[in-house]
XYZ file of C-alpha atoms in Angstrom:
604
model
C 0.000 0.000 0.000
C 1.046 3.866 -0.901
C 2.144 5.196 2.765
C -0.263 7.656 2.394
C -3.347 6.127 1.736
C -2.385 3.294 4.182
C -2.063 6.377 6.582
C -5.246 8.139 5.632
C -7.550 4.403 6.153
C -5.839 4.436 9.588
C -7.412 7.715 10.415
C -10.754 6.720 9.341
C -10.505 3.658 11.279
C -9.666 5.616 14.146
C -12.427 8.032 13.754
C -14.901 5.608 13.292
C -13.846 3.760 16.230
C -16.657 3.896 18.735
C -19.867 3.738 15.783
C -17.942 0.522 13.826
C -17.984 -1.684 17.249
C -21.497 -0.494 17.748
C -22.803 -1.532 14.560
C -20.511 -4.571 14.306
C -21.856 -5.557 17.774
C -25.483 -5.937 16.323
C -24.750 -7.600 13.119
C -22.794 -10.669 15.224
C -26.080 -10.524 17.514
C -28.138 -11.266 14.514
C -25.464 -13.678 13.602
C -25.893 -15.676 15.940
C -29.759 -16.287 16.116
C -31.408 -19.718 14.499
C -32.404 -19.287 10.699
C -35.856 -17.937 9.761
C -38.048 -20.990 9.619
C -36.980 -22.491 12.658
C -37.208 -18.947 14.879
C -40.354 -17.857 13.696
C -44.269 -19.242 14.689
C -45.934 -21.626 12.740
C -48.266 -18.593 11.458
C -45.360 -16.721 10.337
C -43.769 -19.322 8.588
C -47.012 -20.088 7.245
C -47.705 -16.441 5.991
C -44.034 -16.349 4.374
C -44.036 -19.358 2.456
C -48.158 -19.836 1.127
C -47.357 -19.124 -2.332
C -44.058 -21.365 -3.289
C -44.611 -24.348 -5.038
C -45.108 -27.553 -2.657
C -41.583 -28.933 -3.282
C -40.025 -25.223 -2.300
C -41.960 -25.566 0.996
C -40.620 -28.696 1.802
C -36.900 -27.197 0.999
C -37.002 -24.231 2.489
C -38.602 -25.436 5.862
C -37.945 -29.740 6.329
C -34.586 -29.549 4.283
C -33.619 -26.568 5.650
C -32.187 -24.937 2.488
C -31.373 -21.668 1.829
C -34.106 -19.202 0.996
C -32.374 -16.131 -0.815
C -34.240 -12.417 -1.169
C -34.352 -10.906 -3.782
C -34.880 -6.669 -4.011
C -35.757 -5.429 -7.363
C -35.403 -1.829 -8.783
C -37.348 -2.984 -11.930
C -39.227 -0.797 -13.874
C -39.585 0.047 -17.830
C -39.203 3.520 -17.332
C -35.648 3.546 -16.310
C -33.679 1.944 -19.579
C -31.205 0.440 -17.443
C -33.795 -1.945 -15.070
C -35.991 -2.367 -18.036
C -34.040 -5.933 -18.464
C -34.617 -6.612 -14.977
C -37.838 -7.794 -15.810
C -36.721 -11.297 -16.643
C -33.985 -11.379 -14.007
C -36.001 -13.537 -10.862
C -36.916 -16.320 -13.593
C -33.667 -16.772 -14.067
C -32.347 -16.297 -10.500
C -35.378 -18.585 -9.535
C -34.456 -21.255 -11.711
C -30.451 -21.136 -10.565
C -31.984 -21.539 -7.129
C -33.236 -24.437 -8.125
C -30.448 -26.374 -9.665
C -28.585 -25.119 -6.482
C -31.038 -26.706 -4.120
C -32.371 -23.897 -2.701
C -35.143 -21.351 -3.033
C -36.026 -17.839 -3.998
C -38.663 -15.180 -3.104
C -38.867 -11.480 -4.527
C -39.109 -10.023 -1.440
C -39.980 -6.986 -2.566
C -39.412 -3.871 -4.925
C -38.028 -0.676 -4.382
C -38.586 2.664 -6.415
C -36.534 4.149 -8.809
C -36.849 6.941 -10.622
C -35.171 8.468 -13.759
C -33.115 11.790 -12.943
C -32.752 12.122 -17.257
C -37.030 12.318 -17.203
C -36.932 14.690 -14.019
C -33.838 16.778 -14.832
C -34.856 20.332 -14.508
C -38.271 19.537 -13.417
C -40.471 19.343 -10.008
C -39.452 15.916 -9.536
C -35.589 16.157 -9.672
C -36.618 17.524 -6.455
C -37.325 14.445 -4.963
C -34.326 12.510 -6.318
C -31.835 12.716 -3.938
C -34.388 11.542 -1.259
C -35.266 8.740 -3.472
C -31.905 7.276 -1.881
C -33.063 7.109 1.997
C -36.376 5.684 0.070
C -35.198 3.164 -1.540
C -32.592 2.245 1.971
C -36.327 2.304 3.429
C -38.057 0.023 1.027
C -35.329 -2.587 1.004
C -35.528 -2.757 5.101
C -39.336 -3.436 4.358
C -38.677 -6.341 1.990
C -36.063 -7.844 4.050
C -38.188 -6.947 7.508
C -39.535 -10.411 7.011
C -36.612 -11.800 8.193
C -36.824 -15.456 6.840
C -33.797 -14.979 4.353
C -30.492 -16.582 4.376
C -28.505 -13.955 1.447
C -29.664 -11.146 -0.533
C -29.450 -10.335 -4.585
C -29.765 -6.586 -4.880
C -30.963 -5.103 -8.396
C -30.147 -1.871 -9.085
C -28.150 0.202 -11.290
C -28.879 4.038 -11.338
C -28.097 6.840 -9.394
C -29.671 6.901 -6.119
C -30.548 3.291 -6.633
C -27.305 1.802 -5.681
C -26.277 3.892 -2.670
C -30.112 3.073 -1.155
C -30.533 -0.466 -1.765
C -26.374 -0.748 -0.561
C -27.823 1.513 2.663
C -30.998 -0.450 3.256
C -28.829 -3.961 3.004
C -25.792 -2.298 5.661
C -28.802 -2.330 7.991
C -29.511 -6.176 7.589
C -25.383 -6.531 7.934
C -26.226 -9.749 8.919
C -26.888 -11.588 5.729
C -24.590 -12.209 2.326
C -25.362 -10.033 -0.093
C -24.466 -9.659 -3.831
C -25.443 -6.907 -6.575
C -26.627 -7.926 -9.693
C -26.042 -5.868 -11.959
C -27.988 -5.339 -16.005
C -25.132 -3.515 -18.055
C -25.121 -0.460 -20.457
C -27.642 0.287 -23.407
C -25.337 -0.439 -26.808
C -23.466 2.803 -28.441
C -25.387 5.379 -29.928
C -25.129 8.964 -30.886
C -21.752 9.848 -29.568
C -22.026 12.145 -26.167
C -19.950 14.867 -27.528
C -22.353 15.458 -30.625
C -25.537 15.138 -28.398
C -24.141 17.903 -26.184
C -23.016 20.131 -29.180
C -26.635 19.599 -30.387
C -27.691 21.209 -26.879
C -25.556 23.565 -27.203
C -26.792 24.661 -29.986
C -30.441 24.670 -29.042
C -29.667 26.534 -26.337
C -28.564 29.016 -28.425
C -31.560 28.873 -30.751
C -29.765 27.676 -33.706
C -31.885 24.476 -33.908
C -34.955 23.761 -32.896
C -36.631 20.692 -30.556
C -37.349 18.138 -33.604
C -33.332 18.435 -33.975
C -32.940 18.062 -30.603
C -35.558 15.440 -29.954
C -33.927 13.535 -32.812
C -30.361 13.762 -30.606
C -31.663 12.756 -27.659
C -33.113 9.773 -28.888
C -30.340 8.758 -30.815
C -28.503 8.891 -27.611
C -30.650 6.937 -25.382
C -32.056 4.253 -27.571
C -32.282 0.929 -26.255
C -32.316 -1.136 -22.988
C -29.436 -0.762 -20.353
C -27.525 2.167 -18.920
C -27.192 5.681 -20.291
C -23.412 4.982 -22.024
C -21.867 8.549 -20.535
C -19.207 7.814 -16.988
C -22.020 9.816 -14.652
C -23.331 8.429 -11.308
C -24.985 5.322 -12.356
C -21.511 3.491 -14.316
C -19.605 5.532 -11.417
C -22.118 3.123 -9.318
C -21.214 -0.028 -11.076
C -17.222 0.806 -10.901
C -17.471 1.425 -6.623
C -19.381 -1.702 -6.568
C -16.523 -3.561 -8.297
C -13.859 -2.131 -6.646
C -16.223 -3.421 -2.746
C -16.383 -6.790 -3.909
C -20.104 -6.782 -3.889
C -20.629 -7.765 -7.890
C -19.488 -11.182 -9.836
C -16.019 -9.977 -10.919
C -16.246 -8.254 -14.032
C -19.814 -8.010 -14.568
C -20.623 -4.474 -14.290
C -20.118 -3.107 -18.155
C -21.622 -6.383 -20.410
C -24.472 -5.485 -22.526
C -28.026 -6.791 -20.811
C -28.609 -8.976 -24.076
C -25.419 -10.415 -24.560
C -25.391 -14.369 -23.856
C -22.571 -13.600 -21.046
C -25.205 -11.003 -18.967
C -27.680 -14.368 -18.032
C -24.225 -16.397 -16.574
C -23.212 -13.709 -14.699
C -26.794 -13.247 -13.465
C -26.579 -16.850 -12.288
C -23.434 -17.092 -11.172
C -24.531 -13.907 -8.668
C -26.919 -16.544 -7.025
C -23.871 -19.185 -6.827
C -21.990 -16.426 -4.847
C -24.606 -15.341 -2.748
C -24.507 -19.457 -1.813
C -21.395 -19.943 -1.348
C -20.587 -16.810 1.003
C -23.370 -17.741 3.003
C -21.951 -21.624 4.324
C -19.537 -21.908 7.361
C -15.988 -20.836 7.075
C -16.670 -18.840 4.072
C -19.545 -17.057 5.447
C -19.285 -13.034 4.727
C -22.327 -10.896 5.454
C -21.843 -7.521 3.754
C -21.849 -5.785 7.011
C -18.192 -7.436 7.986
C -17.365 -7.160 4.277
C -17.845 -3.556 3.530
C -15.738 -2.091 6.116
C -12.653 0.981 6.112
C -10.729 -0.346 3.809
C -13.627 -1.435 1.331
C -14.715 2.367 1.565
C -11.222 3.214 1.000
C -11.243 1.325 -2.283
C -14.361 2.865 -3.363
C -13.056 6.413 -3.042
C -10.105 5.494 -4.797
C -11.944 3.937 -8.003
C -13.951 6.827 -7.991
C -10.968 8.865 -8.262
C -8.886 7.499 -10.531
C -11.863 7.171 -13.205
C -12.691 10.639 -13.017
C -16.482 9.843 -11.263
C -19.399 11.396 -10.531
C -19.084 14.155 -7.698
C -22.900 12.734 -6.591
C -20.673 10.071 -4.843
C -19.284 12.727 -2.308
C -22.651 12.985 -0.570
C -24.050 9.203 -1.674
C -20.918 6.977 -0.415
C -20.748 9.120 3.114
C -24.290 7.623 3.622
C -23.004 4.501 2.771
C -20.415 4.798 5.038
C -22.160 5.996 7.784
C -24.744 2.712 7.617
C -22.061 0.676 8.196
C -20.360 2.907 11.092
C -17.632 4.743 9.603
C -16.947 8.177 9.267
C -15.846 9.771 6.139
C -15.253 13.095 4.623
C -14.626 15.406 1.866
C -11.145 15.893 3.642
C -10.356 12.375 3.147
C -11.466 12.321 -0.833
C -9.182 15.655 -1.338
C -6.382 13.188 0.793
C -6.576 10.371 -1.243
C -7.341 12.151 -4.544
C -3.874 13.872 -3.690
C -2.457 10.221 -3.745
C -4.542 8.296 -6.393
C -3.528 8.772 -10.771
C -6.299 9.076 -13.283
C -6.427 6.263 -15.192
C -9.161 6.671 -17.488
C -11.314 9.115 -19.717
C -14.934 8.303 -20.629
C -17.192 10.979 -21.268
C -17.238 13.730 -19.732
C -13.587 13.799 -18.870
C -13.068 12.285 -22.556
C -14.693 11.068 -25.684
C -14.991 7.916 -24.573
C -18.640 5.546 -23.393
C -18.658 2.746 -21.159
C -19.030 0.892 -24.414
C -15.292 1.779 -25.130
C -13.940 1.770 -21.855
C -14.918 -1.684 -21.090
C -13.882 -2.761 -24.635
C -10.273 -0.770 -23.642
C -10.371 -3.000 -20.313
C -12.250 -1.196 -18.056
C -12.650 -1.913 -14.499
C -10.848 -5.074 -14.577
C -8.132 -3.131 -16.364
C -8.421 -0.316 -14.145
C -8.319 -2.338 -10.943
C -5.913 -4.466 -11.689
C -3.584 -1.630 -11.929
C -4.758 0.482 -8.693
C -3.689 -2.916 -6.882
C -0.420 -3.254 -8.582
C 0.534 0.673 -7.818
C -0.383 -0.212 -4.093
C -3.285 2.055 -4.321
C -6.215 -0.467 -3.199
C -6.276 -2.867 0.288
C -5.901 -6.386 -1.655
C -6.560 -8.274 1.125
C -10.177 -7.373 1.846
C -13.047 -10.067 1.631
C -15.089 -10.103 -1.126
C -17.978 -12.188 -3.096
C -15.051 -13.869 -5.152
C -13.223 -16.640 -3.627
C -9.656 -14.654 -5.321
C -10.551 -11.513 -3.232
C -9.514 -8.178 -4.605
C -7.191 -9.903 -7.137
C -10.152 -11.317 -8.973
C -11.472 -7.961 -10.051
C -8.385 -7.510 -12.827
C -10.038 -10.695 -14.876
C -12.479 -10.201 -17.346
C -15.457 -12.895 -17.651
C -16.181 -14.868 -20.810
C -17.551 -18.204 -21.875
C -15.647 -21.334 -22.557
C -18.721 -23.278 -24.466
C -21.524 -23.159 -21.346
C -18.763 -22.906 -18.365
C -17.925 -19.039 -17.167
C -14.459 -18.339 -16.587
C -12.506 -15.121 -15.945
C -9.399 -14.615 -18.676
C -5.924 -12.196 -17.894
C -6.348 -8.922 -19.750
C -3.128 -7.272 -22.090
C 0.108 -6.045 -20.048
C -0.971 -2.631 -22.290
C -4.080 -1.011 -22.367
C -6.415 -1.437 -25.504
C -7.158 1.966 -25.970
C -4.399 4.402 -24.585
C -6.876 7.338 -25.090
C -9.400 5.620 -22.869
C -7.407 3.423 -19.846
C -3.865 3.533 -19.212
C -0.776 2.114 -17.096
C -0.658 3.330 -13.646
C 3.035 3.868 -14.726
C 1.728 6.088 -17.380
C -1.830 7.788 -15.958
C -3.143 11.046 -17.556
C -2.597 12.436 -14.532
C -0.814 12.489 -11.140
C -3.561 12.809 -9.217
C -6.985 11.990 -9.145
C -10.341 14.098 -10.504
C -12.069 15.523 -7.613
C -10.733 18.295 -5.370
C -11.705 19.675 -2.070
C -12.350 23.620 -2.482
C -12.316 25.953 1.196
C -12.445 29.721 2.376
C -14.896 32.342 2.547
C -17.845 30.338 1.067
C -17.792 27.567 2.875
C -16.319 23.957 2.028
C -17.218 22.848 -1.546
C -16.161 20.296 -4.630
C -14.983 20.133 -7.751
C -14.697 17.740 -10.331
C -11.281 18.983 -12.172
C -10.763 16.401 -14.518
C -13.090 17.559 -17.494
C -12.204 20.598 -16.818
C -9.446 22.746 -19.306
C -6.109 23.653 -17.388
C -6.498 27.064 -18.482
C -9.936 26.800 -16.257
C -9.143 25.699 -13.020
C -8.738 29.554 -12.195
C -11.626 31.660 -12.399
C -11.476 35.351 -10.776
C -14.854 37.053 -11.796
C -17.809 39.394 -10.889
C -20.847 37.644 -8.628
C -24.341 37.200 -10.678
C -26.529 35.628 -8.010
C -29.771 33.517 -8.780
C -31.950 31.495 -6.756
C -32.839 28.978 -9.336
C -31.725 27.559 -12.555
C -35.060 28.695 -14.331
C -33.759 32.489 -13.539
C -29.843 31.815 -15.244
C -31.450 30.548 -18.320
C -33.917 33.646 -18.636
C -30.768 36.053 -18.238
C -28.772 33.720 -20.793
C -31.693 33.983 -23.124
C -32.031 37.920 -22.495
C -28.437 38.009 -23.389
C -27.169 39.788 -19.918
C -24.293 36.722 -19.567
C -21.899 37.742 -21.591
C -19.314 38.445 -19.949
C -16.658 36.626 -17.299
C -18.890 36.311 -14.184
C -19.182 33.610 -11.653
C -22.948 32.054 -11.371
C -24.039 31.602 -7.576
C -27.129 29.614 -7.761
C -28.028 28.998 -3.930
C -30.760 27.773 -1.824
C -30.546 24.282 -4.005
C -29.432 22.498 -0.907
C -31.068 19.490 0.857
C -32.544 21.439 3.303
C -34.678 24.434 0.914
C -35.435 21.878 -1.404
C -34.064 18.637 -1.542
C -30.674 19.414 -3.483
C -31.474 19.199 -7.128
C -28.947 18.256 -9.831
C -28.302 21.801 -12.187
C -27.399 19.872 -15.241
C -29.306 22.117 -17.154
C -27.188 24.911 -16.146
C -24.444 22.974 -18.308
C -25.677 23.874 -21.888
C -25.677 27.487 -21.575
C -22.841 27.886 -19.464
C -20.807 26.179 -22.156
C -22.098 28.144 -25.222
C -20.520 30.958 -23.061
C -17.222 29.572 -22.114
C -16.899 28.368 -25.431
C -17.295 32.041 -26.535
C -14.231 32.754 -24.938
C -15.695 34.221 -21.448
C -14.292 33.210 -17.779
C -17.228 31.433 -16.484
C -17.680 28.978 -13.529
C -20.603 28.166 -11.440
C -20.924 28.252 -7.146
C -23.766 26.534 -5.741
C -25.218 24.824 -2.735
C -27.074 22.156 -5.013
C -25.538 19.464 -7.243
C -24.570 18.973 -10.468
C -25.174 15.769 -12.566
C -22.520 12.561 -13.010
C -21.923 14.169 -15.941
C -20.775 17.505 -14.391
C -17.702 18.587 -17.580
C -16.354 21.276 -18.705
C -17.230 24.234 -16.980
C -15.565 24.766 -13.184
C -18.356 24.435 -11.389
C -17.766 24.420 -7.277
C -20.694 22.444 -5.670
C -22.029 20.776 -2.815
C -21.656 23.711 -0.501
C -21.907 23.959 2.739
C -22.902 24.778 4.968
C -25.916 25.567 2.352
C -27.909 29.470 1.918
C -31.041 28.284 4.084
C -28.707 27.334 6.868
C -27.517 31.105 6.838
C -24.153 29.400 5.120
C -21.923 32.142 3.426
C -23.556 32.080 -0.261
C -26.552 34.040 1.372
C -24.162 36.885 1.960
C -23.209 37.322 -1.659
C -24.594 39.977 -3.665
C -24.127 40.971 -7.556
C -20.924 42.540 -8.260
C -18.650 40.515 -5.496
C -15.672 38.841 -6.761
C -15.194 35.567 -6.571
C -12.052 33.697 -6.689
C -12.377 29.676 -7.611
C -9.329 28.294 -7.465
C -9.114 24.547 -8.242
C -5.154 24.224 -8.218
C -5.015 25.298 -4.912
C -8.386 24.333 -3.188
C -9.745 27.810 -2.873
C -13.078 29.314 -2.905
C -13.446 32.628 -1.536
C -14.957 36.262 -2.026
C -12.612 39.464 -2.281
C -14.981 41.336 0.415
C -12.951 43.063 3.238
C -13.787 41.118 6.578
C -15.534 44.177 8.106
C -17.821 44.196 5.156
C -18.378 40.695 5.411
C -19.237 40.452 8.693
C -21.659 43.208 8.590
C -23.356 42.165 5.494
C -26.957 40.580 6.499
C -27.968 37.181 5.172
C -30.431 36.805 2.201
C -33.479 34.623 2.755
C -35.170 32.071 0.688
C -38.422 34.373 -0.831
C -41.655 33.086 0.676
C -43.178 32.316 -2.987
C -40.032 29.893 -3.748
C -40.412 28.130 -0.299
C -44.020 27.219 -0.979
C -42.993 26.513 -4.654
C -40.365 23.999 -3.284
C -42.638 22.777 -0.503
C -45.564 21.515 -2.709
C -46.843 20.063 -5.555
C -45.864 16.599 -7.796
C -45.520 14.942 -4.465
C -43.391 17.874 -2.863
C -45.438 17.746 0.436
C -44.117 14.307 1.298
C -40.773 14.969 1.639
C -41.220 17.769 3.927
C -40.040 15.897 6.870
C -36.645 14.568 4.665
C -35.762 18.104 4.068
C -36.273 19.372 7.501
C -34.267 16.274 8.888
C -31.819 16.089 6.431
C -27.773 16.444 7.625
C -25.206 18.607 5.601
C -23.972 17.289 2.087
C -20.789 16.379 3.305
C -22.639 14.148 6.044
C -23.674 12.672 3.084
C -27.672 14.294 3.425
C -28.770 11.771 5.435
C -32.164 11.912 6.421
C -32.301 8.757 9.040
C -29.181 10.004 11.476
């Protein structure tokens, strides 16, 4: 291990000290109770098993054999759980030949941040995590399962069914994941096409015609944002079949994986090789996470989402420690939007496997951490394939594929890794750098303040942006109204910065996995409605973002600052935020709801 991020898992252990023993201390008491059938009343066993077939019953409850749950993000609206329609057939008939059984136990929601971006409902997405955490504790409250499957892909899908299973610690647990739609229109040309619209220069047929081109099919949007970001962390835990992450969902190799999923979640659950997730994910397996996510340039959704992971299994983490390790980790890939690249191309260059294997080898990863596959961490740099009917994993190239897409740790496009940690005046913030142009990581310009993303696009259409200014869009946090993504802040912004102005954008909301080119410093906190610094800004302050240096500040003379009163939310956008679509449910989340970088929790 690097010295340095040895040093910084030490701290975290340390930290984390007092809530890891507590929460390990009730996963070994459910440990240790007798299995499901045999605890529970004849009535309750009665209830759980009244629909399997005859011969399941006798399995599950005279033979004793393992009854596995299965929690399902399906839906058809969401391209990437569309194929997860057919998945419990399949799982239910592997169950089978494994002499065991199978339940759904129960579904979880998921919705579609592309359908909601910019609308009421993108509201309600980042809450949709603790939701889904919530509706995977209901299906596994019935407590008669021996191992978990978890299906999910997307972006708050992941982080809440890997939340809601950290609170059943107690039981194996794999993810199962569906893979990425095939290649379409490339990314770059579907964001020059916005681009353009924004501008006016085509109209919505064109851009209709785009955006369909671009998502087309069945499996995951093909752009590096916070769902594939998902399916790399999950990889680097240990919590997927090695490998499995990136195959198409049609592709003959997606059903063995599937089913080999249900012979892991076996096998970890039997004697000496039992590994409930809850001992599994632990410091180090965080740790690897935050270094994937680094070194592939991830989504910056992941510096609120794997906190709350972190925090369900007892350990403490913070933006401190990503700046730490990011300080200590290389870049070893581009896929859009740090590059041209899809997920297509980077798993066709080698991908996580390729990616992995050379974290471990440049002693940037904990190899000896448990994990679903009996070959541990070391697993992870084989790739999957089919020998007639039999899976096996095959040794990638010594060299990359693709140098433009993965390379050598001996050879990364960078040093260091693509998120940085920004402080000062403003509060504590983050910023992906690594889509963003050298000559950008500086940007010393003139406040414009808004208080939504509806008002920047009316002054970009009026025509009053051009010019170097900084964009503060504030009261977007968790708290005023449930943290939004600003993606569509990224079209116009980039019509301007491609006109040659110094743009960037400072804001207490989030931006979307596929956060680019524009320095945009988000996250921050504390956020406007908590009377953080951003509600002191006024037009005409300057702002200094300074990426290379971790700086975000505002050239106001202290006296001035401290005497300057603090906006407040208007009383027509708090009952705008507060209602409507659904709004009035997740009152009590934003009330409740902890700081981004304590990962927005809503159950602490």
């Amino acid at each position: 291990m690097k010295p340095a991020i040895a040093s910084i898992t030490d701290r975290i252990r340390e930290r984390s000290h007092a809530t890891r023993s507590a929460y390990l201390s009730r996963v070994d008491k459910l440990i240790n109770r007798p299995r499901g059938s045999d605890r529970m009343g004849c009535a309750n066993v009665a209830h759980a098993f009244a629909a399997l077939p005859a011969n399941d019953k006798l399995r599950v409850v005279a033979e004793r054999a393992p009854n596995i749950g299965v929690v399902t993000a399906y839906n058809d609206m969401l391209s990437a759980h569309q194929p997860y329609e057919g998945f419990p057939a399949i799982l239910r008939d592997e169950a089978h030949r494994q002499g065991a059984t199978l339940q759904v136990a129960g579904g979880v929601p998921a919705m579609c941040d592309g359908v909601t971006q910019g609308l009421p409902g993108m509201e309600m997405s980042l809450f949709s995590r603790d939701t889904i955490a919530m509706s995977t504790a209901i299906a596994l409250s019935h407590d008669v399962f021996d191992g978990a499957l978890l299906l999910g892909v997307c972006d708050k899908i992941v982080p809440g069914l890997l939340i809601g299973a950290l609170h059943f610690g107690h039981l194996p647990c794999v993810f199962v994941p569906a893979g990425p739609m095939s290649t379409g229109l490339s990314n770059n040309e579907k964001s020059k096409v916005r681009e353009k619209f924004a501008q006016g220069q085509v109209g919505r047929d064109e851009l209709l015609a785009a955006e369909s081109a671009a998502y087309h099919g069945p499996g995951t949007c093909t752009f590096y944002g916070t769902a594939n970001s998902n399916q790399m962390l999950l990889e680097s835990m240990g919590l997927h079949v090695p490998g499995s992450a990136f195959v198409h969902p049609h592709a003959t190799l997606r059903e063995a994986l599937t089913r080999e999923a249900l012979r892991r979640v076996l096998a970890i659950g039997k004697g000496a090789h039992f590994q409930p997730i809850g001992k599994l994910v632990d410091e180090r397996t965080i740790v690897n996470a935050m270094v994937a996510l680094l070194a592939t340039g991830g989504s910056t959704n992941h510096l609120i989402h794997w906190v709350a992971v972190a925090r369900a299994a007892g350990i403490l983490i913070d933006w401190t420690d990503f700046s730490d390790l990011s300080a200590n980790v290389p870049l070893l890939s581009r896929v859009y939007p740090n590059g041209s690249a899809d997920v297509n191309q980077f798993q066709a260059a080698g991908g996580p496997s390729f990616v992995l294997r050379e974290l471990l080898a440049a002693g940037c990863l904990h190899p000896d951490v448990a994990t679903i596959a009996s070959g541990g961490m070391a697993a992870y740099g084989d790739v999957p394939a089919l020998d007639g009917e039999r899976l096996v994993w095959q040794r990638l190239p010594a060299q990359s594929r693709d140098e433009s897409v993965v390379r050598l740790a001996s050879a990364p496009f960078s040093e260091t890794g693509g998120l940085k940690l920004l402080t000062g005046k403003l509060g504590r913030a983050v910023i992906k750098v690594s889509a963003v142009p050298e000559d950008r990581h500086v940007v010393e310009a003139p406040a414009r303040v808004f208080e939504s993303q509806e008002a920047l696009q009316v002054a970009f259409k009026a025509g009053e942006l051009e010019r170097d200014f900084v964009a503060v869009v504030r009261f977007q946090g968790p708290n005023a109204n449930g943290m939004p993504e600003l993606h569509k802040l990224t079209p116009p912004l980039g019509v301007l910065q491609g006109k040659g102005f110094k743009v960037a954008l400072v804001t207490d909301g989030r931006m979307s996995g596929a956060s680019g080119k524009v320095p945009a410093a988000i996250h921050v906190s504390p956020e406007a409605l908590a009377g953080g610094p951003l509600a002191k800004v006024v037009d005409g302050d300057i702002i200094r973002l300074d990426a290379v240096h971790g700086v975000l500040d505002v050239l106001v003379d202290d006296a001035t600052w401290a005497a300057r009163p603090v906006a407040t939310i208007r009383p027509e956008a708090a009952k705008d935020n507060a209602h409507g679509l659904g709004r009035e449910l997740f009152a009590g989340m934003r009330k409740n709801a902890v700081s981004a970088e304590e990962g927005a929790c809503t159950w602490l």
